[in-house]
Amino acid sequence: MRNKGEYLFTSESVSEGHPDKVADRISDTVLDTFLAADPYSRVACETLVTTNRIVLAGETRGPDTVTPELLTHLARMAVRDIGYDQEGFSWRLADVQVHLHAQSQDIAQGVDSAGNKDEGAGDQGIMFGYACTETPSLMPAPLYYAHLILRRMSERRRNSDVAVRGLLPDSKSQVTLRYVDGKPVGATSIVVSTQHEDHLEQAEIKRMLLPVIESSLPQGWMPPEKEIYINPTGKFVIGGPDGDCGLTGRKIIVDTYGGAAPHGGGAFSGKDPTKVDRSAAYACRYLAKNVVAAGLADRCTLQISYAIGVSHPLSVYVDLHGTGKDVDEAKVEKTLRELMNLSPRGIREHLHLNRPIYAVTSAYGHFGREPDEEKGTFTWERTDLVAELKRAFGR
């Protein structure tokens, strides 16, 4: 985004009940199940969800204790937790099919370590990370507030809050902010669409959601009421996978930076950490966040590239967007490579990724979340490199 002038920027989010997020949740539940049984399992699981049907497909390598019957049960439990027990999509009634097979030996021989060969990347690719000073979590503000609105709606729905009674799991949000000289100063429009029970009138839904929206934004940021669009198409009763087919990996911009930063193209959910699409994207966010948290810049974009079967990154690139605080970007690149081993093995070990920590990442973004030391989740959100970065740059 620009550092000068006035402009508008928009990001969207979707809830855990959105069809694509239901698919992401199931894929990450499969991954967690394998990693709980064997931390070095290999998983690439795709999920399709549609009217009362769930289909799992992909490649795995792990213990025989993870059976199709177990995965069928856990897929149902994931859907139940999200909140679907509707006529068109029910955790009890959906037909679940499991079509997972063994990982290709051609891929395995490139990824596995052997003799003097270190573990290689699970695929070629470019991964990006980003951080900025717009929000306390060092995430872009439009996406941060789009996520926050939906998370608060979900929390109230899950807690059976009477103030939102009748709202159902599928929802979307979109937040447009006005920027002045690179800083967000207020919202110019908000869009929220939510599935609901048939008896609710649209005016009642708007009355329910306006307080949620206002409480999610900084004071004074609410747009004029005419620029707040709640269920703009009207009735939204048929939703979730019954209303729209869902697939794993179709919300990669929602999952990352809301369009405020580049994306390498690879999805995250259902992939074990040998897949650099996921693990290296986490490492990029981790490093970019630490650069900004250390006060070296107000914005940082980081790119890392890999080749399949090769352990070391082919390139590391840093862009501070003209916001660097008397630091040389080439030195930042060199310092980051010294502070963290960016091989697939190095990333896994540094961020402790071989654990069943992924189901919670499947909705409301993989970045900008609070790390939980007890559960071991969101380790890539830690800022534990700040002291070393400050020391390296004499701060």
mmCIF file of C-alpha atoms in Angstrom:
data_model
loop_
_atom_site.group_PDB
_atom_site.id
_atom_site.type_symbol
_atom_site.label_atom_id
_atom_site.label_comp_id
_atom_site.label_asym_id
_atom_site.label_seq_id
_atom_site.Cartn_x
_atom_site.Cartn_y
_atom_site.Cartn_z
ATOM 1 C CA MET A 1 0.000 0.000 0.000
ATOM 2 C CA ARG A 2 1.086 3.576 -0.653
ATOM 3 C CA ASN A 3 2.879 5.668 1.950
ATOM 4 C CA LYS A 4 1.593 9.018 0.606
ATOM 5 C CA GLY A 5 -1.758 10.528 -0.254
ATOM 6 C CA GLU A 6 -5.308 9.475 0.544
ATOM 7 C CA TYR A 7 -6.879 6.216 -0.661
ATOM 8 C CA LEU A 8 -9.301 3.417 0.229
ATOM 9 C CA PHE A 9 -8.335 -0.219 0.781
ATOM 10 C CA THR A 10 -10.641 -3.212 1.314
ATOM 11 C CA SER A 11 -10.216 -6.708 2.756
ATOM 12 C CA GLU A 12 -12.701 -9.495 3.400
ATOM 13 C CA SER A 13 -13.032 -12.363 5.857
ATOM 14 C CA VAL A 14 -15.245 -15.448 6.061
ATOM 15 C CA SER A 15 -16.398 -17.394 9.121
ATOM 16 C CA GLU A 16 -15.681 -20.982 10.110
ATOM 17 C CA GLY A 17 -19.088 -21.890 8.670
ATOM 18 C CA HIS A 18 -18.236 -20.700 5.162
ATOM 19 C CA PRO A 19 -18.117 -23.778 2.863
ATOM 20 C CA ASP A 20 -14.431 -23.362 2.028
ATOM 21 C CA LYS A 21 -13.566 -22.924 5.694
ATOM 22 C CA VAL A 22 -15.523 -26.069 6.605
ATOM 23 C CA ALA A 23 -13.305 -27.883 4.094
ATOM 24 C CA ASP A 24 -10.157 -26.278 5.550
ATOM 25 C CA ARG A 25 -11.193 -27.281 9.067
ATOM 26 C CA ILE A 26 -11.698 -30.918 8.092
ATOM 27 C CA SER A 27 -8.385 -31.060 6.201
ATOM 28 C CA ASP A 28 -6.517 -29.640 9.195
ATOM 29 C CA THR A 29 -8.333 -32.051 11.518
ATOM 30 C CA VAL A 30 -7.007 -34.912 9.376
ATOM 31 C CA LEU A 31 -3.507 -33.434 9.591
ATOM 32 C CA ASP A 32 -3.702 -33.052 13.376
ATOM 33 C CA THR A 33 -4.879 -36.656 13.722
ATOM 34 C CA PHE A 34 -1.853 -37.971 11.841
ATOM 35 C CA LEU A 35 0.609 -35.698 13.673
ATOM 36 C CA ALA A 36 -0.830 -36.731 17.050
ATOM 37 C CA ALA A 37 -0.184 -40.361 16.122
ATOM 38 C CA ASP A 38 3.253 -39.708 14.568
ATOM 39 C CA PRO A 39 4.868 -36.226 14.496
ATOM 40 C CA TYR A 40 6.652 -37.094 11.252
ATOM 41 C CA SER A 41 3.578 -38.153 9.299
ATOM 42 C CA ARG A 42 3.209 -36.820 5.780
ATOM 43 C CA VAL A 43 -0.189 -35.430 4.869
ATOM 44 C CA ALA A 44 -1.666 -33.599 1.894
ATOM 45 C CA CYS A 45 -5.424 -33.770 2.421
ATOM 46 C CA GLU A 46 -8.026 -32.007 0.294
ATOM 47 C CA THR A 47 -11.683 -31.851 1.299
ATOM 48 C CA LEU A 48 -14.847 -31.187 -0.696
ATOM 49 C CA VAL A 49 -18.105 -30.392 1.062
ATOM 50 C CA THR A 50 -21.521 -30.013 -0.545
ATOM 51 C CA THR A 51 -25.117 -30.882 0.256
ATOM 52 C CA ASN A 52 -24.850 -33.599 2.938
ATOM 53 C CA ARG A 53 -21.631 -34.925 1.456
ATOM 54 C CA ILE A 54 -17.998 -34.771 2.610
ATOM 55 C CA VAL A 55 -15.197 -36.139 0.419
ATOM 56 C CA LEU A 56 -11.574 -36.460 1.602
ATOM 57 C CA ALA A 57 -8.817 -37.115 -0.930
ATOM 58 C CA GLY A 58 -5.046 -36.871 -1.035
ATOM 59 C CA GLU A 59 -1.809 -38.511 0.025
ATOM 60 C CA THR A 60 -0.584 -39.567 3.443
ATOM 61 C CA ARG A 61 2.190 -41.496 5.124
ATOM 62 C CA GLY A 62 1.543 -42.355 8.739
ATOM 63 C CA PRO A 63 0.524 -45.011 11.246
ATOM 64 C CA ASP A 64 -2.171 -47.585 10.469
ATOM 65 C CA THR A 65 -4.040 -46.518 13.602
ATOM 66 C CA VAL A 66 -5.383 -43.548 11.621
ATOM 67 C CA THR A 67 -8.160 -45.410 9.845
ATOM 68 C CA PRO A 68 -10.836 -44.204 7.412
ATOM 69 C CA GLU A 69 -13.396 -44.927 10.130
ATOM 70 C CA LEU A 70 -11.577 -42.649 12.600
ATOM 71 C CA LEU A 71 -11.263 -39.865 10.040
ATOM 72 C CA THR A 72 -14.944 -40.182 9.159
ATOM 73 C CA HIS A 73 -15.857 -39.750 12.817
ATOM 74 C CA LEU A 74 -13.517 -36.791 13.292
ATOM 75 C CA ALA A 75 -14.822 -35.069 10.158
ATOM 76 C CA ARG A 76 -18.317 -35.321 11.612
ATOM 77 C CA MET A 77 -17.120 -33.923 14.947
ATOM 78 C CA ALA A 78 -15.498 -30.968 13.174
ATOM 79 C CA VAL A 79 -18.761 -30.176 11.391
ATOM 80 C CA ARG A 80 -20.645 -30.549 14.672
ATOM 81 C CA ASP A 81 -18.294 -28.114 16.410
ATOM 82 C CA ILE A 82 -18.806 -25.538 13.658
ATOM 83 C CA GLY A 83 -22.535 -25.827 14.257
ATOM 84 C CA TYR A 84 -24.067 -27.617 11.265
ATOM 85 C CA ASP A 85 -27.056 -29.832 11.926
ATOM 86 C CA GLN A 86 -29.297 -28.513 9.167
ATOM 87 C CA GLU A 87 -31.420 -30.388 6.687
ATOM 88 C CA GLY A 88 -29.025 -29.722 3.820
ATOM 89 C CA PHE A 89 -25.798 -30.224 5.799
ATOM 90 C CA SER A 90 -25.691 -32.163 9.043
ATOM 91 C CA TRP A 91 -22.825 -33.674 11.005
ATOM 92 C CA ARG A 92 -25.063 -36.676 11.670
ATOM 93 C CA LEU A 93 -26.489 -37.269 8.195
ATOM 94 C CA ALA A 94 -23.731 -36.290 5.767
ATOM 95 C CA ASP A 95 -22.208 -39.058 3.651
ATOM 96 C CA VAL A 96 -18.447 -39.118 4.320
ATOM 97 C CA GLN A 97 -16.054 -40.660 1.797
ATOM 98 C CA VAL A 98 -12.327 -41.103 2.469
ATOM 99 C CA HIS A 99 -10.053 -41.442 -0.568
ATOM 100 C CA LEU A 100 -6.592 -41.003 0.962
ATOM 101 C CA HIS A 101 -3.689 -43.068 -0.408
ATOM 102 C CA ALA A 102 0.048 -43.423 0.148
ATOM 103 C CA GLN A 103 2.415 -40.568 -0.679
ATOM 104 C CA SER A 104 4.230 -40.955 -3.999
ATOM 105 C CA GLN A 105 7.657 -42.556 -3.617
ATOM 106 C CA ASP A 106 8.956 -40.127 -6.250
ATOM 107 C CA ILE A 107 8.087 -37.215 -3.971
ATOM 108 C CA ALA A 108 9.212 -38.993 -0.800
ATOM 109 C CA GLN A 109 12.725 -39.654 -2.103
ATOM 110 C CA GLY A 110 13.240 -35.937 -2.737
ATOM 111 C CA VAL A 111 11.860 -34.835 0.621
ATOM 112 C CA ASP A 112 13.309 -37.473 2.958
ATOM 113 C CA SER A 113 16.730 -37.080 4.515
ATOM 114 C CA ALA A 114 19.185 -39.865 3.726
ATOM 115 C CA GLY A 115 22.908 -40.266 4.359
ATOM 116 C CA ASN A 116 24.463 -36.798 4.088
ATOM 117 C CA LYS A 117 21.365 -35.372 2.388
ATOM 118 C CA ASP A 118 19.185 -33.138 4.564
ATOM 119 C CA GLU A 119 15.412 -33.089 4.290
ATOM 120 C CA GLY A 120 14.359 -31.290 1.118
ATOM 121 C CA ALA A 121 11.442 -28.975 0.415
ATOM 122 C CA GLY A 122 8.210 -30.786 -0.422
ATOM 123 C CA ASP A 123 7.698 -28.628 -3.500
ATOM 124 C CA GLN A 124 9.109 -25.684 -5.385
ATOM 125 C CA GLY A 125 7.531 -22.335 -4.647
ATOM 126 C CA ILE A 126 7.719 -18.759 -3.452
ATOM 127 C CA MET A 127 6.410 -17.785 -0.037
ATOM 128 C CA PHE A 128 5.750 -14.316 1.377
ATOM 129 C CA GLY A 129 5.472 -12.825 4.844
ATOM 130 C CA TYR A 130 4.302 -9.386 5.882
ATOM 131 C CA ALA A 131 3.982 -7.201 8.964
ATOM 132 C CA CYS A 132 3.103 -3.553 9.580
ATOM 133 C CA THR A 133 2.417 -1.209 12.475
ATOM 134 C CA GLU A 134 -1.276 -0.624 11.662
ATOM 135 C CA THR A 135 -2.620 -2.861 14.460
ATOM 136 C CA PRO A 136 -1.339 -4.309 17.761
ATOM 137 C CA SER A 137 -0.905 -7.708 16.084
ATOM 138 C CA LEU A 138 1.202 -6.048 13.343
ATOM 139 C CA MET A 139 -1.370 -7.046 10.713
ATOM 140 C CA PRO A 140 -3.032 -4.903 8.009
ATOM 141 C CA ALA A 141 -6.000 -3.064 9.545
ATOM 142 C CA PRO A 142 -8.728 -3.919 6.956
ATOM 143 C CA LEU A 143 -8.237 -7.655 7.405
ATOM 144 C CA TYR A 144 -7.740 -7.358 11.164
ATOM 145 C CA TYR A 145 -11.152 -5.725 11.633
ATOM 146 C CA ALA A 146 -12.878 -7.963 9.073
ATOM 147 C CA HIS A 147 -11.708 -10.994 11.074
ATOM 148 C CA LEU A 148 -12.607 -9.382 14.391
ATOM 149 C CA ILE A 149 -16.225 -8.699 13.411
ATOM 150 C CA LEU A 150 -16.774 -12.342 12.428
ATOM 151 C CA ARG A 151 -14.946 -13.736 15.445
ATOM 152 C CA ARG A 152 -17.152 -11.731 17.777
ATOM 153 C CA MET A 153 -20.264 -12.877 15.924
ATOM 154 C CA SER A 154 -19.073 -16.480 16.245
ATOM 155 C CA GLU A 155 -18.258 -16.145 19.944
ATOM 156 C CA ARG A 156 -21.718 -14.782 20.698
ATOM 157 C CA ARG A 157 -23.419 -17.460 18.600
ATOM 158 C CA ARG A 158 -21.414 -20.245 20.243
ATOM 159 C CA ASN A 159 -22.175 -18.846 23.695
ATOM 160 C CA SER A 160 -25.919 -18.852 22.883
ATOM 161 C CA ASP A 161 -26.058 -15.085 23.387
ATOM 162 C CA VAL A 162 -29.731 -14.092 23.133
ATOM 163 C CA ALA A 163 -28.656 -10.883 21.371
ATOM 164 C CA VAL A 164 -27.737 -12.894 18.242
ATOM 165 C CA ARG A 165 -30.210 -15.776 18.562
ATOM 166 C CA GLY A 166 -31.154 -17.154 15.164
ATOM 167 C CA LEU A 167 -27.833 -16.462 13.427
ATOM 168 C CA LEU A 168 -26.231 -19.507 11.780
ATOM 169 C CA PRO A 169 -22.578 -20.478 11.067
ATOM 170 C CA ASP A 170 -22.043 -19.178 7.515
ATOM 171 C CA SER A 171 -21.040 -15.516 7.329
ATOM 172 C CA LYS A 172 -18.778 -13.058 5.505
ATOM 173 C CA SER A 173 -17.479 -9.570 6.175
ATOM 174 C CA GLN A 174 -15.785 -6.852 4.169
ATOM 175 C CA VAL A 175 -14.138 -3.731 5.571
ATOM 176 C CA THR A 176 -13.082 -0.664 3.577
ATOM 177 C CA LEU A 177 -10.765 1.784 5.354
ATOM 178 C CA ARG A 178 -9.621 5.263 4.413
ATOM 179 C CA TYR A 179 -5.859 5.819 4.545
ATOM 180 C CA VAL A 180 -4.047 9.129 4.840
ATOM 181 C CA ASP A 181 -0.301 9.036 4.173
ATOM 182 C CA GLY A 182 -0.155 5.288 4.746
ATOM 183 C CA LYS A 183 -2.145 5.239 7.996
ATOM 184 C CA PRO A 184 -5.759 4.020 8.425
ATOM 185 C CA VAL A 185 -8.032 6.711 9.882
ATOM 186 C CA GLY A 186 -11.558 5.265 9.650
ATOM 187 C CA ALA A 187 -13.998 2.951 7.882
ATOM 188 C CA THR A 188 -15.926 4.171 4.848
ATOM 189 C CA SER A 189 -18.054 1.033 4.398
ATOM 190 C CA ILE A 190 -18.745 -2.297 6.083
ATOM 191 C CA VAL A 191 -20.430 -5.362 4.558
ATOM 192 C CA VAL A 192 -21.642 -8.302 6.664
ATOM 193 C CA SER A 193 -23.674 -11.214 5.300
ATOM 194 C CA THR A 194 -24.853 -13.920 7.666
ATOM 195 C CA GLN A 195 -26.922 -17.050 7.387
ATOM 196 C CA HIS A 196 -29.965 -16.987 9.649
ATOM 197 C CA GLU A 197 -33.061 -18.882 10.681
ATOM 198 C CA ASP A 198 -36.060 -18.399 8.418
ATOM 199 C CA HIS A 199 -38.168 -16.477 10.941
ATOM 200 C CA LEU A 200 -35.726 -13.564 11.300
ATOM 201 C CA GLU A 201 -36.479 -10.326 9.465
ATOM 202 C CA GLN A 202 -33.620 -8.380 7.915
ATOM 203 C CA ALA A 203 -34.270 -5.368 10.141
ATOM 204 C CA GLU A 204 -33.864 -7.598 13.201
ATOM 205 C CA ILE A 205 -30.575 -8.991 11.867
ATOM 206 C CA LYS A 206 -29.276 -5.450 11.323
ATOM 207 C CA ARG A 207 -30.283 -4.522 14.869
ATOM 208 C CA MET A 208 -28.342 -7.558 16.161
ATOM 209 C CA LEU A 209 -25.171 -6.847 14.213
ATOM 210 C CA LEU A 210 -24.692 -3.081 14.448
ATOM 211 C CA PRO A 211 -23.430 -3.289 18.076
ATOM 212 C CA VAL A 212 -21.046 -6.115 17.119
ATOM 213 C CA ILE A 213 -19.611 -4.057 14.268
ATOM 214 C CA GLU A 214 -19.269 -0.885 16.338
ATOM 215 C CA SER A 215 -17.583 -2.701 19.239
ATOM 216 C CA SER A 216 -15.064 -4.239 16.820
ATOM 217 C CA LEU A 217 -13.852 -0.931 15.383
ATOM 218 C CA PRO A 218 -11.795 1.806 17.064
ATOM 219 C CA GLN A 219 -13.861 4.635 18.503
ATOM 220 C CA GLY A 220 -14.986 7.064 15.844
ATOM 221 C CA TRP A 221 -14.338 4.677 12.943
ATOM 222 C CA MET A 222 -17.957 3.665 12.189
ATOM 223 C CA PRO A 223 -19.048 4.661 8.672
ATOM 224 C CA PRO A 224 -22.401 6.348 8.011
ATOM 225 C CA GLU A 225 -25.296 3.925 8.457
ATOM 226 C CA LYS A 226 -26.094 4.091 4.740
ATOM 227 C CA GLU A 227 -22.613 2.627 4.108
ATOM 228 C CA ILE A 228 -23.213 -0.373 6.385
ATOM 229 C CA TYR A 229 -24.552 -3.221 4.260
ATOM 230 C CA ILE A 230 -25.994 -6.153 6.217
ATOM 231 C CA ASN A 231 -27.288 -9.067 4.116
ATOM 232 C CA PRO A 232 -27.483 -6.743 1.091
ATOM 233 C CA THR A 233 -29.132 -9.419 -1.076
ATOM 234 C CA GLY A 234 -31.827 -10.023 1.573
ATOM 235 C CA LYS A 235 -32.793 -13.481 2.846
ATOM 236 C CA PHE A 236 -29.866 -15.842 3.604
ATOM 237 C CA VAL A 237 -31.351 -19.037 5.019
ATOM 238 C CA ILE A 238 -29.758 -21.680 2.789
ATOM 239 C CA GLY A 239 -26.042 -21.419 3.472
ATOM 240 C CA GLY A 240 -22.913 -23.398 4.208
ATOM 241 C CA PRO A 241 -22.067 -26.377 2.003
ATOM 242 C CA ASP A 242 -25.759 -26.789 1.137
ATOM 243 C CA GLY A 243 -25.781 -23.393 -0.530
ATOM 244 C CA ASP A 244 -22.321 -23.489 -2.115
ATOM 245 C CA CYS A 245 -19.746 -26.239 -2.612
ATOM 246 C CA GLY A 246 -16.639 -25.814 -0.448
ATOM 247 C CA LEU A 247 -13.049 -26.839 -1.192
ATOM 248 C CA THR A 248 -9.812 -26.752 0.785
ATOM 249 C CA GLY A 249 -7.481 -23.880 -0.009
ATOM 250 C CA ARG A 250 -9.784 -21.445 -1.782
ATOM 251 C CA LYS A 251 -9.474 -18.594 0.738
ATOM 252 C CA ILE A 252 -5.728 -17.989 0.657
ATOM 253 C CA ILE A 253 -6.009 -14.175 0.760
ATOM 254 C CA VAL A 254 -8.355 -14.347 3.752
ATOM 255 C CA ASP A 255 -5.849 -16.740 5.346
ATOM 256 C CA THR A 256 -2.912 -14.343 4.945
ATOM 257 C CA TYR A 257 -2.936 -10.536 4.556
ATOM 258 C CA GLY A 258 -6.213 -9.609 2.895
ATOM 259 C CA GLY A 259 -4.503 -8.486 -0.309
ATOM 260 C CA ALA A 260 -2.232 -5.978 1.453
ATOM 261 C CA ALA A 261 0.833 -8.104 0.618
ATOM 262 C CA PRO A 262 1.859 -10.552 -2.131
ATOM 263 C CA HIS A 263 0.907 -14.236 -1.924
ATOM 264 C CA GLY A 264 2.958 -17.072 -3.367
ATOM 265 C CA GLY A 265 -0.159 -18.986 -4.416
ATOM 266 C CA GLY A 266 0.035 -22.045 -2.186
ATOM 267 C CA ALA A 267 -2.708 -22.920 0.294
ATOM 268 C CA PHE A 268 -2.006 -24.049 3.869
ATOM 269 C CA SER A 269 -4.706 -26.304 5.278
ATOM 270 C CA GLY A 270 -4.251 -30.068 5.168
ATOM 271 C CA LYS A 271 -0.500 -29.865 4.515
ATOM 272 C CA ASP A 272 2.152 -31.165 6.914
ATOM 273 C CA PRO A 273 5.154 -28.910 7.659
ATOM 274 C CA THR A 274 7.470 -30.528 5.094
ATOM 275 C CA LYS A 275 5.332 -28.618 2.592
ATOM 276 C CA VAL A 276 7.030 -25.228 2.396
ATOM 277 C CA ASP A 277 3.807 -23.726 1.045
ATOM 278 C CA ARG A 278 2.806 -23.763 4.696
ATOM 279 C CA SER A 279 5.891 -23.902 6.890
ATOM 280 C CA ALA A 280 7.967 -21.352 4.952
ATOM 281 C CA ALA A 281 5.005 -18.964 4.767
ATOM 282 C CA TYR A 282 4.838 -19.204 8.556
ATOM 283 C CA ALA A 283 8.587 -18.540 8.752
ATOM 284 C CA CYS A 284 8.217 -15.501 6.478
ATOM 285 C CA ARG A 285 5.521 -14.024 8.716
ATOM 286 C CA TYR A 286 7.626 -14.775 11.798
ATOM 287 C CA LEU A 287 10.681 -12.997 10.423
ATOM 288 C CA ALA A 288 8.763 -10.033 8.989
ATOM 289 C CA LYS A 289 6.899 -9.575 12.282
ATOM 290 C CA ASN A 290 10.135 -9.605 14.272
ATOM 291 C CA VAL A 291 11.692 -7.014 11.959
ATOM 292 C CA VAL A 292 8.760 -4.643 12.554
ATOM 293 C CA ALA A 293 8.499 -5.473 16.271
ATOM 294 C CA ALA A 294 12.201 -4.625 16.622
ATOM 295 C CA GLY A 295 11.497 -1.129 15.290
ATOM 296 C CA LEU A 296 13.622 -1.598 12.168
ATOM 297 C CA ALA A 297 10.737 -0.584 9.887
ATOM 298 C CA ASP A 298 7.012 0.227 9.875
ATOM 299 C CA ARG A 299 6.365 -2.287 7.083
ATOM 300 C CA CYS A 300 8.205 -5.388 5.957
ATOM 301 C CA THR A 301 7.589 -7.836 3.125
ATOM 302 C CA LEU A 302 9.742 -10.959 2.998
ATOM 303 C CA GLN A 303 10.026 -13.529 0.197
ATOM 304 C CA ILE A 304 11.716 -16.937 0.341
ATOM 305 C CA SER A 305 11.942 -19.403 -2.575
ATOM 306 C CA TYR A 306 12.611 -23.155 -2.691
ATOM 307 C CA ALA A 307 13.147 -26.018 -5.135
ATOM 308 C CA ILE A 308 11.616 -29.438 -4.539
ATOM 309 C CA GLY A 309 14.020 -31.797 -2.810
ATOM 310 C CA VAL A 310 16.542 -28.997 -2.033
ATOM 311 C CA SER A 311 17.027 -28.112 1.621
ATOM 312 C CA HIS A 312 18.382 -24.567 1.427
ATOM 313 C CA PRO A 313 16.305 -21.601 0.196
ATOM 314 C CA LEU A 314 17.219 -20.321 -3.251
ATOM 315 C CA SER A 315 16.618 -16.702 -2.266
ATOM 316 C CA VAL A 316 15.671 -14.446 0.629
ATOM 317 C CA TYR A 317 14.345 -10.987 -0.242
ATOM 318 C CA VAL A 318 13.307 -8.132 2.083
ATOM 319 C CA ASP A 319 11.378 -4.974 1.133
ATOM 320 C CA LEU A 320 10.847 -2.324 3.830
ATOM 321 C CA HIS A 321 8.724 -0.124 1.526
ATOM 322 C CA GLY A 322 10.727 2.981 2.300
ATOM 323 C CA THR A 323 9.870 2.760 6.012
ATOM 324 C CA GLY A 324 13.209 1.413 7.241
ATOM 325 C CA LYS A 325 14.758 3.188 10.216
ATOM 326 C CA ASP A 326 18.317 3.706 8.955
ATOM 327 C CA VAL A 327 18.747 0.038 8.063
ATOM 328 C CA ASP A 328 20.076 -1.585 4.914
ATOM 329 C CA GLU A 329 17.720 -4.182 3.430
ATOM 330 C CA ALA A 330 20.604 -6.360 2.257
ATOM 331 C CA LYS A 331 21.906 -6.478 5.825
ATOM 332 C CA VAL A 332 18.425 -7.403 7.082
ATOM 333 C CA GLU A 333 18.370 -10.324 4.626
ATOM 334 C CA LYS A 334 21.804 -11.510 5.741
ATOM 335 C CA THR A 335 20.956 -11.133 9.439
ATOM 336 C CA LEU A 336 17.691 -13.083 9.156
ATOM 337 C CA ARG A 337 19.498 -15.986 7.460
ATOM 338 C CA GLU A 338 21.983 -15.998 10.330
ATOM 339 C CA LEU A 339 19.288 -15.929 13.012
ATOM 340 C CA MET A 340 17.153 -18.751 11.595
ATOM 341 C CA ASN A 341 17.921 -21.935 9.699
ATOM 342 C CA LEU A 342 15.532 -21.648 6.759
ATOM 343 C CA SER A 343 15.766 -25.248 5.591
ATOM 344 C CA PRO A 344 12.481 -27.173 5.920
ATOM 345 C CA ARG A 345 13.949 -29.036 8.912
ATOM 346 C CA GLY A 346 15.245 -25.804 10.458
ATOM 347 C CA ILE A 347 11.844 -24.123 10.169
ATOM 348 C CA ARG A 348 10.014 -27.130 11.632
ATOM 349 C CA GLU A 349 12.335 -27.328 14.610
ATOM 350 C CA HIS A 350 12.554 -23.581 15.265
ATOM 351 C CA LEU A 351 8.781 -23.102 15.204
ATOM 352 C CA HIS A 352 7.924 -26.550 16.654
ATOM 353 C CA LEU A 353 5.606 -27.396 13.776
ATOM 354 C CA ASN A 354 5.476 -31.209 14.063
ATOM 355 C CA ARG A 355 2.555 -31.075 16.467
ATOM 356 C CA PRO A 356 -1.253 -31.265 16.156
ATOM 357 C CA ILE A 357 -1.741 -27.494 16.244
ATOM 358 C CA TYR A 358 -3.464 -26.750 12.962
ATOM 359 C CA ALA A 359 -7.259 -27.087 13.271
ATOM 360 C CA VAL A 360 -7.442 -23.733 15.080
ATOM 361 C CA THR A 361 -5.671 -22.028 12.161
ATOM 362 C CA SER A 362 -8.363 -22.969 9.652
ATOM 363 C CA ALA A 363 -10.599 -19.920 10.238
ATOM 364 C CA TYR A 364 -10.014 -16.213 10.959
ATOM 365 C CA GLY A 365 -6.519 -16.157 9.525
ATOM 366 C CA HIS A 366 -3.246 -17.970 10.084
ATOM 367 C CA PHE A 367 -1.524 -14.730 11.073
ATOM 368 C CA GLY A 368 -2.137 -12.055 13.673
ATOM 369 C CA ARG A 369 -3.230 -14.564 16.307
ATOM 370 C CA GLU A 370 -1.958 -14.811 19.861
ATOM 371 C CA PRO A 371 0.631 -17.580 20.437
ATOM 372 C CA ASP A 372 -0.412 -20.034 23.140
ATOM 373 C CA GLU A 373 2.653 -21.430 24.882
ATOM 374 C CA GLU A 374 0.670 -24.139 26.670
ATOM 375 C CA LYS A 375 -1.011 -25.474 23.531
ATOM 376 C CA GLY A 376 1.943 -24.698 21.270
ATOM 377 C CA THR A 377 -0.183 -22.862 18.712
ATOM 378 C CA PHE A 378 0.801 -19.896 16.519
ATOM 379 C CA THR A 379 4.493 -20.082 17.399
ATOM 380 C CA TRP A 380 5.216 -18.053 14.251
ATOM 381 C CA GLU A 381 3.566 -15.066 15.959
ATOM 382 C CA ARG A 382 6.235 -14.875 18.675
ATOM 383 C CA THR A 383 8.596 -11.888 18.697
ATOM 384 C CA ASP A 384 11.515 -13.669 20.347
ATOM 385 C CA LEU A 385 14.074 -12.464 17.767
ATOM 386 C CA VAL A 386 13.582 -8.794 18.645
ATOM 387 C CA ALA A 387 16.502 -8.552 21.081
ATOM 388 C CA GLU A 388 18.923 -10.194 18.628
ATOM 389 C CA LEU A 389 17.751 -8.003 15.753
ATOM 390 C CA LYS A 390 18.168 -4.849 17.834
ATOM 391 C CA ARG A 391 21.646 -5.956 18.857
ATOM 392 C CA ALA A 392 22.596 -6.689 15.219
ATOM 393 C CA PHE A 393 21.591 -3.152 14.218
ATOM 394 C CA GLY A 394 22.957 -1.387 17.272
ATOM 395 C CA ARG A 395 19.589 -0.492 18.787
#
